[in-house]
Structure formats: C-alpha cells, structure tokens
Coordinates of C-alpha atoms in Angstrom, one line a residue:
Chain A
M1 CA -108.4 14.9 139.1
R2 CA -109.0 12.9 136.0
I3 CA -110.8 14.6 133.1
D4 CA -112.4 11.5 131.7
A5 CA -114.2 11.1 128.4
E6 CA -117.5 11.7 130.0
L7 CA -116.4 14.9 131.6
V8 CA -114.9 16.1 128.3
A9 CA -118.2 15.3 126.6
R10 CA -120.2 17.3 129.3
V11 CA -117.9 20.3 129.0
A12 CA -117.8 20.2 125.2
R13 CA -121.6 20.3 125.3
L14 CA -121.6 23.4 127.5
A15 CA -119.1 25.1 125.2
A16 CA -121.1 24.2 122.0
L17 CA -118.2 22.2 120.6
E18 CA -118.3 18.8 118.9
L19 CA -115.2 16.6 119.3
S20 CA -114.2 13.5 117.3
A21 CA -113.4 10.4 119.2
E22 CA -109.7 11.0 118.7
E23 CA -110.0 14.7 119.7
S24 CA -111.9 13.7 122.8
E25 CA -109.3 11.2 123.9
A26 CA -106.4 13.6 123.3
M27 CA -108.3 16.3 125.2
S28 CA -108.9 14.0 128.1
G29 CA -105.2 13.2 128.5
Q30 CA -104.0 16.8 128.0
L31 CA -106.6 18.4 130.3
T32 CA -106.0 15.8 133.0
R33 CA -102.3 16.7 133.0
I34 CA -102.9 20.4 133.0
V35 CA -105.5 20.3 135.7
E36 CA -103.5 18.0 137.9
H37 CA -100.6 20.3 137.5
F38 CA -102.7 23.4 138.4
E39 CA -103.9 21.7 141.6
A40 CA -100.6 23.0 143.1
L41 CA -102.9 25.9 144.0
R42 CA -104.3 23.7 146.8
A43 CA -101.0 24.0 148.6
I44 CA -101.8 27.6 149.6
P45 CA -103.6 27.6 153.1
D46 CA -107.1 28.7 153.0
E47 CA -106.5 31.3 155.8
L48 CA -104.3 33.2 153.4
L49 CA -107.0 33.4 150.7
E50 CA -109.3 36.4 151.1
A51 CA -112.2 37.0 148.8
S52 CA -110.9 39.2 145.9
A53 CA -112.0 42.8 146.1
D54 CA -114.9 43.9 144.0
P55 CA -113.6 45.7 140.9
A56 CA -114.0 49.5 140.7
A57 CA -117.1 50.7 139.2
S58 CA -116.9 51.4 135.4
P59 CA -117.2 55.1 134.5
L60 CA -120.3 55.8 132.4
R61 CA -120.4 57.5 129.2
P62 CA -123.2 59.9 128.1
D63 CA -126.3 58.0 127.0
E64 CA -126.5 59.2 123.4
A65 CA -128.7 57.6 120.7
R66 CA -127.0 56.2 117.7
D67 CA -128.2 54.8 114.4
G68 CA -128.8 51.1 115.1
A69 CA -129.5 50.1 111.5
V70 CA -127.4 47.4 110.0
G71 CA -124.7 49.2 108.1
A72 CA -122.9 48.2 105.0
F73 CA -120.0 46.7 106.9
L74 CA -122.2 44.6 109.1
A75 CA -124.3 43.6 106.0
S76 CA -121.2 42.5 104.1
N77 CA -119.8 40.5 107.1
A78 CA -123.1 38.7 107.8
P79 CA -123.2 35.1 106.7
E80 CA -126.8 35.6 105.6
L81 CA -129.0 38.6 105.9
S82 CA -132.6 39.3 104.8
H83 CA -134.4 42.6 105.1
G84 CA -131.8 43.8 107.6
H85 CA -132.0 40.8 109.8
F86 CA -129.6 38.0 110.4
V87 CA -130.9 34.7 109.0
V88 CA -130.7 31.6 111.1
P89 CA -132.2 28.1 110.9
R90 CA -135.9 27.9 112.1
V91 CA -136.0 27.9 115.8
V92 CA -139.7 27.6 116.5
T93 CA -141.6 24.9 114.6
R94 CA -145.2 23.7 114.7
S95 CA -145.7 20.3 116.3
E96 CA -147.6 17.9 114.0
Chain B
M1 CA -78.6 61.9 99.1
T2 CA -80.8 60.1 101.7
D3 CA -80.5 56.4 101.7
L4 CA -84.1 55.3 102.0
G5 CA -83.1 51.6 102.8
A6 CA -80.9 52.7 105.6
L7 CA -83.6 54.9 107.1
L8 CA -86.0 52.0 107.1
D9 CA -83.4 49.8 108.8
G10 CA -83.0 52.3 111.6
P11 CA -85.0 53.8 114.4
A12 CA -88.5 55.2 113.7
G13 CA -87.5 58.6 115.2
E14 CA -84.8 59.1 112.5
L15 CA -87.2 58.1 109.8
A16 CA -89.9 60.6 111.0
M17 CA -87.3 63.3 111.1
A18 CA -86.3 62.6 107.4
V19 CA -90.0 62.9 106.5
W20 CA -90.4 66.3 108.5
Q21 CA -87.3 67.6 106.7
R22 CA -88.8 66.3 103.4
R23 CA -85.6 64.4 102.6
V24 CA -88.0 61.5 101.8
S25 CA -91.7 61.4 101.4
A26 CA -94.0 59.2 103.4
A27 CA -95.1 57.7 100.1
Q28 CA -91.6 56.6 99.1
V29 CA -91.1 55.1 102.6
A30 CA -94.4 53.3 102.4
E31 CA -93.6 51.8 98.9
L32 CA -90.3 50.4 100.2
A33 CA -91.9 49.1 103.4
L34 CA -94.6 47.4 101.4
A35 CA -92.1 45.6 99.3
R36 CA -90.2 44.5 102.5
A37 CA -93.5 43.3 104.1
R38 CA -94.2 41.2 101.1
A39 CA -90.6 39.7 101.3
A40 CA -91.0 39.1 105.1
S41 CA -94.3 37.5 104.5
E42 CA -92.7 35.1 102.0
K43 CA -89.7 34.4 104.0
H44 CA -91.0 34.2 107.6
G45 CA -94.9 34.1 107.2
S46 CA -95.1 37.2 109.2
F47 CA -97.9 39.0 107.5
L48 CA -101.5 37.8 106.7
S49 CA -102.5 40.7 104.6
I50 CA -100.6 43.6 102.9
A51 CA -102.4 47.0 102.9
A52 CA -101.2 48.6 99.8
D53 CA -104.2 50.9 99.3
V54 CA -104.5 51.9 102.9
A55 CA -100.8 52.6 103.1
A56 CA -100.9 54.8 99.9
R57 CA -103.9 56.8 101.2
Q58 CA -102.3 57.3 104.7
A59 CA -98.9 58.1 103.3
A60 CA -100.4 60.7 101.0
E61 CA -102.2 62.3 104.0
V62 CA -98.9 62.3 106.0
D63 CA -97.1 64.1 103.1
R64 CA -100.0 66.6 102.9
R65 CA -99.9 67.3 106.6
V66 CA -96.1 67.8 106.6
G67 CA -96.4 70.0 103.5
S68 CA -98.7 72.2 105.5
G69 CA -96.3 72.6 108.4
E70 CA -97.4 69.8 110.8
I71 CA -94.7 67.6 112.4
P72 CA -96.5 64.4 113.5
P73 CA -94.2 62.6 115.9
L74 CA -94.2 59.4 113.8
A75 CA -94.5 60.9 110.4
G76 CA -94.4 58.3 107.7
V77 CA -93.4 55.5 110.0
P78 CA -94.6 52.1 108.6
L79 CA -96.6 50.2 111.1
A80 CA -97.5 46.5 111.2
V81 CA -100.7 45.6 113.1
K82 CA -101.4 42.2 114.7
D83 CA -104.4 40.6 113.0
N84 CA -106.6 40.7 116.1
I85 CA -106.6 44.5 116.0
N86 CA -109.0 46.3 113.7
V87 CA -108.0 48.5 110.8
A88 CA -111.0 49.8 108.8
G89 CA -111.3 48.0 105.6
L90 CA -108.8 45.3 106.2
P91 CA -109.4 41.7 107.2
S92 CA -109.2 40.8 110.9
T93 CA -108.9 37.0 111.3
A94 CA -107.2 36.9 114.6
G95 CA -105.4 33.9 113.1
S96 CA -108.6 31.9 113.1
R97 CA -110.5 30.2 110.4
I98 CA -113.7 31.3 112.2
L99 CA -113.1 34.8 111.2
E100 CA -112.2 34.1 107.6
G101 CA -113.6 36.8 105.4
F102 CA -114.4 39.3 108.2
V103 CA -113.5 42.9 107.3
A104 CA -113.2 45.4 110.1
P105 CA -115.7 48.2 110.0
D106 CA -113.5 50.8 111.8
D107 CA -110.0 51.4 113.3
A108 CA -109.2 50.3 116.8
T109 CA -108.5 53.3 118.9
C110 CA -104.8 52.5 119.2
V111 CA -104.6 52.3 115.4
E112 CA -106.5 55.5 115.0
R113 CA -104.2 57.3 117.4
L114 CA -101.0 56.0 115.8
V115 CA -102.2 57.0 112.4
R116 CA -103.0 60.5 113.8
A117 CA -99.4 60.5 115.0
G118 CA -98.2 59.9 111.4
C119 CA -97.9 56.1 111.2
V120 CA -98.8 54.3 107.9
V121 CA -100.3 50.8 108.2
V122 CA -98.6 48.4 105.7
G123 CA -100.2 45.2 106.8
K124 CA -101.7 42.8 109.3
T125 CA -99.5 40.3 111.0
N126 CA -99.8 36.7 111.7
C127 CA -100.4 35.6 115.3
D128 CA -101.4 32.6 117.4
E129 CA -105.2 32.0 117.0
F130 CA -107.0 34.6 119.2
G131 CA -103.6 35.4 120.8
M132 CA -103.5 31.9 122.4
G133 CA -99.9 30.7 122.2
S134 CA -96.3 31.4 123.0
S135 CA -94.7 30.3 119.7
N136 CA -97.0 31.4 116.8
E137 CA -97.5 27.8 115.9
N138 CA -101.3 28.0 116.7
S139 CA -102.2 30.2 113.7
A140 CA -104.7 28.8 111.2
Y141 CA -102.6 30.4 108.6
G142 CA -99.1 28.8 109.2
N143 CA -96.2 29.3 111.5
V144 CA -94.1 32.3 111.7
R145 CA -90.2 31.8 111.6
N146 CA -87.7 33.8 113.7
P147 CA -85.5 36.0 111.5
W148 CA -82.6 35.3 113.9
D149 CA -82.8 31.5 113.1
E150 CA -85.5 30.3 110.7
S151 CA -85.7 27.0 112.3
R152 CA -86.9 28.5 115.5
V153 CA -90.1 30.2 116.7
P154 CA -90.4 34.0 117.0
G155 CA -92.4 33.7 120.2
G156 CA -96.1 34.4 120.5
S157 CA -98.7 35.3 120.2
S158 CA -97.6 38.5 118.5
G159 CA -95.0 36.5 116.5
G160 CA -95.7 38.1 113.1
S161 CA -95.4 41.6 114.5
A162 CA -92.0 40.7 116.2
A163 CA -90.7 39.0 113.1
A164 CA -91.7 41.9 110.9
V165 CA -89.8 44.4 113.0
A166 CA -86.8 42.1 113.6
A167 CA -86.6 41.4 109.8
L168 CA -86.4 45.2 109.2
A169 CA -89.7 45.2 107.2
V170 CA -91.1 47.9 109.5
P171 CA -89.6 49.8 112.4
L172 CA -92.8 49.5 114.5
A173 CA -95.5 47.0 115.2
I174 CA -98.4 46.7 117.7
G175 CA -99.6 43.5 119.3
T176 CA -101.8 42.5 122.2
D177 CA -100.3 41.2 125.4
T178 CA -102.7 39.0 127.6
G179 CA -100.0 36.9 129.4
G180 CA -96.9 38.1 127.7
S181 CA -97.8 38.1 123.9
V182 CA -95.9 41.3 123.2
R183 CA -93.0 41.0 125.7
Q184 CA -92.0 37.3 125.0
P185 CA -91.7 37.6 121.2
A186 CA -89.9 40.9 121.7
A187 CA -87.4 39.0 123.8
L188 CA -87.0 36.2 121.4
C189 CA -86.5 38.7 118.4
S190 CA -84.2 41.3 120.1
L191 CA -86.8 44.0 120.3
V192 CA -88.3 46.3 122.9
G193 CA -91.7 45.1 123.9
V194 CA -94.1 47.1 126.2
K195 CA -97.1 46.0 128.1
P196 CA -98.6 49.1 129.7
T197 CA -100.5 49.3 132.9
Y198 CA -103.9 47.7 132.7
G199 CA -106.3 50.2 131.2
R200 CA -103.6 52.7 130.0
V201 CA -104.2 52.0 126.3
S202 CA -107.7 51.6 124.9
R203 CA -108.9 48.2 123.8
Y204 CA -111.6 49.4 121.5
G205 CA -111.3 47.4 118.3
L206 CA -109.4 44.4 119.6
V207 CA -110.7 40.9 119.3
A208 CA -111.1 40.0 123.0
F209 CA -109.3 37.0 124.6
A210 CA -109.3 37.5 128.3
S211 CA -110.6 40.9 129.3
S212 CA -109.1 41.3 132.7
F213 CA -105.7 40.9 131.0
D214 CA -105.7 42.1 127.4
Q215 CA -103.6 45.2 126.7
T216 CA -102.3 46.6 123.5
G217 CA -98.5 47.0 123.4
V218 CA -95.8 48.1 121.1
L219 CA -92.8 46.3 119.6
A220 CA -89.9 48.5 118.5
R221 CA -86.2 48.4 117.7
T222 CA -85.3 51.2 120.3
V223 CA -86.6 52.1 123.7
R224 CA -87.2 55.7 122.5
D225 CA -89.4 54.5 119.5
A226 CA -91.4 52.4 122.0
A227 CA -91.9 55.4 124.3
V228 CA -93.1 57.7 121.4
A229 CA -95.5 55.1 120.3
F230 CA -96.8 54.5 123.8
T231 CA -97.3 58.2 124.3
A232 CA -99.3 58.3 121.0
M233 CA -101.5 55.3 121.8
A234 CA -102.2 55.8 125.6
G235 CA -105.1 57.7 127.2
A236 CA -108.8 57.6 128.1
D237 CA -111.2 56.4 125.5
P238 CA -115.1 56.7 126.1
R239 CA -115.4 53.6 123.9
D240 CA -113.4 51.3 126.4
S241 CA -115.0 51.6 129.9
T242 CA -111.8 50.0 131.4
S243 CA -109.5 52.7 130.0
L244 CA -107.8 54.8 132.7
R245 CA -109.1 58.4 133.0
S246 CA -105.9 59.6 134.8
P247 CA -103.4 61.7 132.8
V248 CA -100.9 59.7 130.7
P249 CA -97.5 59.7 132.5
D250 CA -94.6 61.4 130.6
V251 CA -92.2 58.7 129.5
L252 CA -90.2 60.8 127.1
S253 CA -88.6 63.2 129.6
P254 CA -86.7 60.5 131.4
L255 CA -85.1 59.4 128.1
A256 CA -84.0 62.9 127.2
R257 CA -81.0 62.8 129.7
E258 CA -77.6 63.4 128.0
A259 CA -75.6 60.2 127.3
G260 CA -72.6 59.8 129.4
A261 CA -74.1 61.1 132.6
H262 CA -72.4 59.8 135.7
Q263 CA -74.4 57.2 137.6
P264 CA -77.7 58.3 136.2
L265 CA -79.7 55.7 138.2
R266 CA -78.5 56.9 141.6
G267 CA -81.4 56.6 144.0
R268 CA -83.2 53.9 142.0
R269 CA -83.9 50.7 143.9
I270 CA -84.0 47.6 141.7
G271 CA -85.1 44.1 143.1
L272 CA -83.8 41.0 141.4
L273 CA -86.7 38.5 141.4
A274 CA -85.6 35.9 144.0
E275 CA -87.8 33.2 142.3
A276 CA -86.1 33.6 138.9
D277 CA -83.5 30.9 139.4
S278 CA -86.0 28.4 140.6
A279 CA -88.5 28.9 137.9
E280 CA -90.5 25.8 137.1
G281 CA -89.4 24.3 133.9
G282 CA -85.8 25.6 134.6
L283 CA -83.8 28.7 133.6
H284 CA -81.5 28.5 130.6
G285 CA -77.9 29.0 131.6
D286 CA -77.3 31.8 129.2
V287 CA -80.5 33.5 130.3
G288 CA -79.3 33.3 133.9
A289 CA -75.9 34.7 133.0
L290 CA -77.4 37.7 131.3
F291 CA -79.9 38.3 134.1
R292 CA -76.8 38.6 136.4
R293 CA -75.0 40.8 133.9
T294 CA -77.9 43.1 133.5
A295 CA -78.2 43.5 137.2
G296 CA -74.5 44.5 137.2
L297 CA -75.2 47.1 134.5
L298 CA -77.9 48.7 136.5
E299 CA -75.7 48.7 139.5
A300 CA -72.8 50.3 137.6
A301 CA -75.2 53.0 136.6
G302 CA -75.8 53.9 140.3
A303 CA -78.9 51.9 141.1
A304 CA -79.1 50.0 144.5
V305 CA -79.7 46.4 143.5
T306 CA -81.0 43.9 145.9
T307 CA -83.1 40.7 145.8
V308 CA -86.8 40.7 146.3
S309 CA -89.3 37.9 146.7
V310 CA -92.7 37.7 145.2
P311 CA -93.6 34.3 146.6
R312 CA -96.8 33.6 144.6
V313 CA -95.0 34.0 141.3
A314 CA -94.5 30.3 141.5
M315 CA -98.3 29.9 141.3
A316 CA -98.8 32.4 138.4
V317 CA -99.0 30.0 135.5
P318 CA -101.8 27.9 137.0
V319 CA -103.7 31.1 138.1
Y320 CA -103.3 32.7 134.7
Y321 CA -104.3 29.7 132.7
L322 CA -107.5 29.0 134.9
T323 CA -108.5 32.6 134.8
A324 CA -107.6 33.6 131.2
T325 CA -109.3 30.4 129.8
A326 CA -112.4 31.0 131.9
E327 CA -112.7 34.6 130.4
A328 CA -111.9 33.2 126.9
S329 CA -114.6 30.6 127.1
S330 CA -117.1 33.5 127.7
N331 CA -115.6 36.0 125.2
L332 CA -115.4 33.4 122.4
A333 CA -119.0 32.4 122.9
R334 CA -119.8 35.2 120.5
F335 CA -118.4 33.2 117.6
D336 CA -121.4 31.2 116.4
G337 CA -121.7 31.8 112.7
V338 CA -124.8 34.1 113.0
R339 CA -123.6 37.7 112.7
Y340 CA -120.1 37.5 111.2
G341 CA -117.4 35.2 110.3
A342 CA -117.6 31.8 108.5
R343 CA -120.9 29.9 109.0
R344 CA -120.6 26.1 108.7
G345 CA -123.0 23.3 108.9
E346 CA -126.8 22.8 108.6
G347 CA -129.6 21.6 110.7
S348 CA -131.0 23.3 113.8
L349 CA -129.6 26.5 115.3
G350 CA -127.7 24.4 117.9
D351 CA -126.2 22.3 115.0
V352 CA -125.0 25.4 113.2
Y353 CA -123.4 26.8 116.4
R354 CA -121.6 23.6 117.1
Q355 CA -120.5 22.8 113.6
T356 CA -119.3 26.5 113.0
R357 CA -117.3 26.5 116.2
S358 CA -116.0 22.9 115.9
R359 CA -114.7 23.6 112.3
G360 CA -113.8 27.2 112.8
F361 CA -111.6 26.9 116.0
G362 CA -108.1 25.3 116.1
P363 CA -107.0 22.7 118.6
E364 CA -105.4 25.1 121.1
V365 CA -108.5 27.4 121.2
K366 CA -110.7 24.3 121.8
R367 CA -108.4 23.1 124.5
R368 CA -108.6 26.6 126.3
I369 CA -112.4 26.9 125.8
L370 CA -112.8 23.4 127.4
L371 CA -110.4 24.2 130.2
G372 CA -112.1 27.5 130.9
T373 CA -115.6 26.0 130.7
F374 CA -114.5 23.2 133.1
A375 CA -113.0 25.8 135.5
L376 CA -116.4 27.6 135.5
S377 CA -118.7 24.6 135.5
S378 CA -121.0 23.6 138.3
G379 CA -119.1 21.5 140.9
Y380 CA -115.7 22.6 139.9
Q381 CA -115.9 26.5 139.9
D382 CA -115.0 26.9 143.7
E383 CA -112.1 24.6 143.5
Y384 CA -110.5 25.9 140.3
Y385 CA -111.8 29.4 139.1
N386 CA -112.7 30.9 142.5
R387 CA -109.5 29.6 144.1
A388 CA -107.5 31.0 141.2
Q389 CA -109.2 34.5 141.8
K390 CA -108.1 34.5 145.4
V391 CA -104.5 33.5 144.6
R392 CA -104.5 36.3 142.0
A393 CA -105.4 38.8 144.7
L394 CA -102.7 37.3 146.9
L395 CA -100.1 37.7 144.2
A396 CA -101.1 41.3 143.7
R397 CA -100.5 41.9 147.4
D398 CA -97.1 40.2 147.1
F399 CA -96.2 42.7 144.4
Q400 CA -97.5 45.6 146.5
A401 CA -95.2 44.5 149.4
A402 CA -92.3 44.1 147.1
F403 CA -92.8 47.6 145.7
E404 CA -92.4 49.0 149.3
Q405 CA -88.8 47.7 149.2
V406 CA -87.9 48.4 145.6
D407 CA -88.9 50.7 142.7
A408 CA -88.9 48.0 140.0
I409 CA -88.3 44.3 139.6
L410 CA -85.9 42.7 137.1
C411 CA -86.3 39.3 135.8
P412 CA -85.9 37.4 132.5
T413 CA -88.7 37.8 130.1
S414 CA -88.5 34.2 128.9
P415 CA -86.8 31.3 130.6
E416 CA -84.9 30.3 127.5
P417 CA -84.1 31.8 124.1
A418 CA -86.2 30.9 121.0
F419 CA -86.9 27.2 120.9
R420 CA -87.2 25.1 117.7
L421 CA -90.3 25.0 115.7
G422 CA -92.3 22.0 117.0
A423 CA -90.3 21.5 120.1
K424 CA -93.3 22.1 122.4
A425 CA -96.1 21.6 119.9
D426 CA -97.3 18.3 121.5
D427 CA -96.9 19.4 125.1
P428 CA -99.4 22.2 126.0
L429 CA -98.3 22.3 129.6
A430 CA -94.6 22.8 128.6
M431 CA -95.8 25.7 126.3
Y432 CA -97.7 27.3 129.1
L433 CA -94.6 27.2 131.3
A434 CA -92.8 29.4 128.7
D435 CA -94.9 32.2 130.1
V436 CA -93.7 31.8 133.7
F437 CA -92.1 35.3 133.9
T438 CA -94.6 37.2 131.8
V439 CA -98.0 36.2 133.5
P440 CA -97.2 37.6 136.9
A441 CA -97.3 41.2 135.7
S442 CA -100.4 40.5 133.6
L443 CA -102.3 39.0 136.7
A444 CA -101.5 42.1 138.8
G445 CA -102.3 44.6 135.9
L446 CA -98.7 46.0 136.2
P447 CA -96.7 47.6 133.5
A448 CA -93.7 45.7 132.2
I449 CA -91.2 46.2 129.5
S450 CA -88.8 43.7 127.8
V451 CA -85.6 45.1 126.6
P452 CA -82.8 43.3 124.6
A453 CA -80.1 42.2 127.0
G454 CA -77.7 40.3 124.7
F455 CA -77.3 37.0 123.0
S456 CA -76.9 33.4 123.9
A457 CA -73.7 31.4 123.1
D458 CA -75.3 30.4 119.8
G459 CA -76.4 33.9 118.9
L460 CA -80.1 33.9 119.9
P461 CA -81.6 37.1 121.4
I462 CA -82.3 37.2 125.1
G463 CA -84.5 39.8 126.8
M464 CA -84.8 41.1 130.3
Q465 CA -88.0 42.4 131.8
L466 CA -88.6 45.3 134.2
I467 CA -91.9 45.3 136.1
G468 CA -93.1 48.2 138.2
P469 CA -96.1 49.4 140.1
P470 CA -99.2 50.9 138.2
D471 CA -98.3 54.0 136.2
S472 CA -94.5 53.5 136.6
E473 CA -93.8 53.5 132.9
P474 CA -91.5 56.6 133.1
L475 CA -89.2 54.7 135.5
L476 CA -89.4 51.4 133.4
F477 CA -88.5 53.3 130.1
E478 CA -85.6 55.1 132.0
L479 CA -84.2 51.8 133.3
C480 CA -84.7 50.1 129.8
G481 CA -82.9 53.1 128.2
E482 CA -80.0 52.5 130.5
I483 CA -79.9 48.8 129.6
E484 CA -80.1 49.6 125.9
R485 CA -77.1 52.0 126.2
S486 CA -74.9 49.5 128.1
A487 CA -75.9 46.0 127.0
G488 CA -74.5 46.2 123.5
A489 CA -77.5 44.6 121.8
L490 CA -78.7 47.7 119.9
G491 CA -78.5 47.7 116.1
A492 CA -77.6 44.0 115.8
R493 CA -79.0 42.6 112.5
P494 CA -80.6 39.2 112.1
K495 CA -79.4 36.8 109.3
G496 CA -83.0 36.7 108.0
A497 CA -83.3 40.5 107.5
V498 CA -85.2 41.3 104.3
A499 CA -83.3 44.5 103.7

C-alpha cells in the first residue's frame, strides 16, 4: 500500500514527531517501498497462522521499599529541576 | 621481559595470566590500552568517550585483588563498552543527540559482572543510534571505519566495539544484539561475536531498542575469550524480569579438549541452512565458497553434515522489521526532554515533546519510529504487526522442527563482506536485507555465534554463524572452537591496527 503524505502526517502526529516537507516526502517514498516489500507476508496462508502463545509470566522480585527521592545523578541529568520535581511548560491554564 | 604490546595484541586469556603472575600490572595494561583507544578513536571513530579515571580506578582494584591472592578470570583485561550500555559516571548517548549530556547513574549488570571478573573499562564505543543500523553510519557522532579497509563499514550497530577489538585497541568488547548487531560486525571485522539465548544475560542498564529481542553479547578475538566473558556475564538478575533463572550452561569444558583429537565432532549433527543460497538480495560468491568450505571442515572433524530447511527464514526480515520497529516506537516514547537528555524547543508541553524528539532523533530512528507506529496504528495493526507476530511464531516452530533433525545450523553471518561506506546509505531496504541471516535467530530467541571463517579474494573478513536451540551455547562454542582451529583466520592482523 502507498504511505502517502497524509498517512505520514497522521503517523508522525501519533509519534510526536514533526517532519519538514522534504522529510515527509522522503519518508513517504521510503516507507511505501519498505511496506510494499513487507507485504510478502500475505503470501503465507491464514490456516498456517495460529495466534502466538502468551508469553510466560514474569517472575516477581520481593516487594521492597526503596528511597524514591531524586538522587544526585537524576538531578544532574534533568533538563530542569525545581524542589525535587521536573519542570515542564504549564499544562493547565485558566481560561480568560 | 614481558612485551606489554604483544600481550595486548593477543588473547585476553594470556593477558589475564600475565596479570595473575604479576609479570605486568593491570595499571600498566590499562595505560597502554587507553593510548590505543585514543589512537583508534582518531583513526576509525570507534570510541565516543575514553574512561581514563574509571580505568585507573578499576585497574588499581584489580592489582590490589591479585596482590591479595585472587585470580579473577579476566584480570586486567581492557574492555570497550557500547555506548548504549551504562557504566557509572560515564556518558551514555546510544549514538543519539537526544541523550547528549546524559551520564549513567550506575553500571549495567553485564558491566558490573565483567568488572567483578577483572575487566577494566577503557571507553564507550560508537554505534548506530539506539542500535538501529547495520553499518554504523547512523550514529549522530560520525561513522566508524573498518580497520581491515578504512573505506568500508565495520558493520553495525556495534561497529565501534568491533572496530576497537579488530584494531587491537582492546581484546574484548561488549555490544547489544537486537537483530544481529554483535554478530554482523564481528563477521565483518574477523572477530567472534556471541548472541546468547534470549534472557541468558541481564539487560539491566541497557538503553532499550526492541525488548523482545535485545541481548547483550561479546566481541572477542578468540572463541575461548568469548566463552570466558559469556560465563562472567550470564545468569539471573532480579533487576531484569526477563533474565533466565535456570543455571548458566558450562561453555568452558567443551573447549578444554586437547588439540589434535581425532574426529572431535563425531556424533554431532550439523544442518546447512537450505535457504542460504537463495537469500533475498543474493549471496556473495566468496561468502558462498567459505560456507561450503566451513561445512567441509566440520565434516572432516567428524560431524554429520546435512542440509536442513527453515522455510520461514525467507520472511524473517519483514517480520523482524515490523516487530522491532513497533517495539522501538513504544520504547523510545520515553525520550521527551522532561526527565533526562537534551530538551529542545518552547511552547506547550506537546511542542516541547515534538521539538525535542524531532531535533534529537536522526533520520533512521525517525523512519523506524514511523514504521513501528504505522504497524501498530488503528486500521493497520492486524494486517502488519499482528500478522508479523503470527509468522514469528511459525518461524520458531520451523526452527523446532529443524532441531529435531540436527543439533545446530550453519549459515553465513552476513550475505557479503564489508561494503563501502555510503553504499547503502540511501536505500534503507537494502540495508535491512543485510540482516537476512542474523534476524532469524533473534526472532526465535535462539543463541547464535559468528566465528571468523576466512577472507574474501580481496582480503575482507567473512564470518560463519552457528545457531542452536535455547541453551545450546556449550555446543555452539565447541563447534566454533573447531572452526577457529581449522579455518586459518585466527591471529590475522588488519592493516589499520593501532598497535
């Protein structure tokens, strides 16, 4: 199938990516070629395809409390930190 | 007098023995390895950071332990670590701008265990961004060049790790193998490259790419070095819920057999992958010739060699790329510029997410996130992602059936020797097809080892791969040991060596 500019834009929105017009055009061509190639999987008859088995359950480790405070390394890696919290642009605003 | 340079040129095992016997100190070895790592970085772009302080501290600790009577199996062995594996206090960029400035808070479990075994970390190696690539041309920090021919790629995504070991900077490196990222560069650089059974080595401390595939593996100059490093790294880890709880298989005993034994592989059944010659994208003539020669070597050593079919191998590239990109689109959602990494852009929270990601990720990573998001999106998931999962299960059953006929499967690691830098850069699909022989074992969670098998007519390394059922590492190491003994590729030195 063809991955046209509209579909590229929809998928980019879902993935929180912004593409320039040039990037978008290049992606459309490349993704179309890749996806059309991958459609070879349709050649396998449905009756051969069983649902994949559920993965084995993960083993659990003991539930032990740990210090959840932001340590020095987390603090030094954070783009912006204030009073032990990550700072982000305002999300909730008062409507005028 | 001990020749320190010659020790660093050789197997890790001999170097460790020299440190135990106190003919050299770990500190002396580390100093020379750091100098070589700097030279390799300049010459091939193989390192992204050099860890002089960490190396000095770890080497001093090894010397202290040896002085008090301990004999760590890898005493003083310099180790290069792929930049998507954490080492406390060192940067982990995973080859991406989005992690620029990130410093790891602790050691990955595999690093912690190798250091406990005596390794000394000398630096972090260049790689394709987030492990996404087969040529190391997708790093935000520049290409890596192959020490065997600097106009060619070293393979990827663990290209820096492979180039560092091949150039004689370090005897041992670790990388991650999602769809072949340890085995393929090992093959292109004349090294042994190990992808363990899924879950055998803890992934705590790795930057995740595709979690149903990612495994840490080792790149070494000899099969024995790889086996010692595997033994040190493997085993259950409470910090990785996917790590196997079963005992680590003994891979060292099968290698202890005396050289020159008559028909040492008698009773072993080897299957030559029937689909190898018809691989999509073609099989290079020299690779095909060495495939047949290697089969002959195993037969001469007493193995029963037949042909075995794994029919859905032909579908492995589409299945892998639909599944791995879907997992990557989810794993890489965490890179949003809020908690760590480089934040870019202004405006609303959504604007910051989009600008951080759009400016922080390179083209191949964006392509894979888009492909994976598409494969998981409403209206397309059944046709692409879900179908790929079902074919993946079918491929695993194909392997199970094959392993009722044979003990292990032999096939080339890469369909061609190292290609020229830029040769596939504009054709993502051609690049994906370079993984045709490595992704099948990844999809089925099977162990696989690439071992040097010889050279092409123009002197480029070629590797062969042995794939076995889960936990068959002892057999795979044994078979690779036999190929190493008889193929004549051991000890070859690349033109671009920094020693």
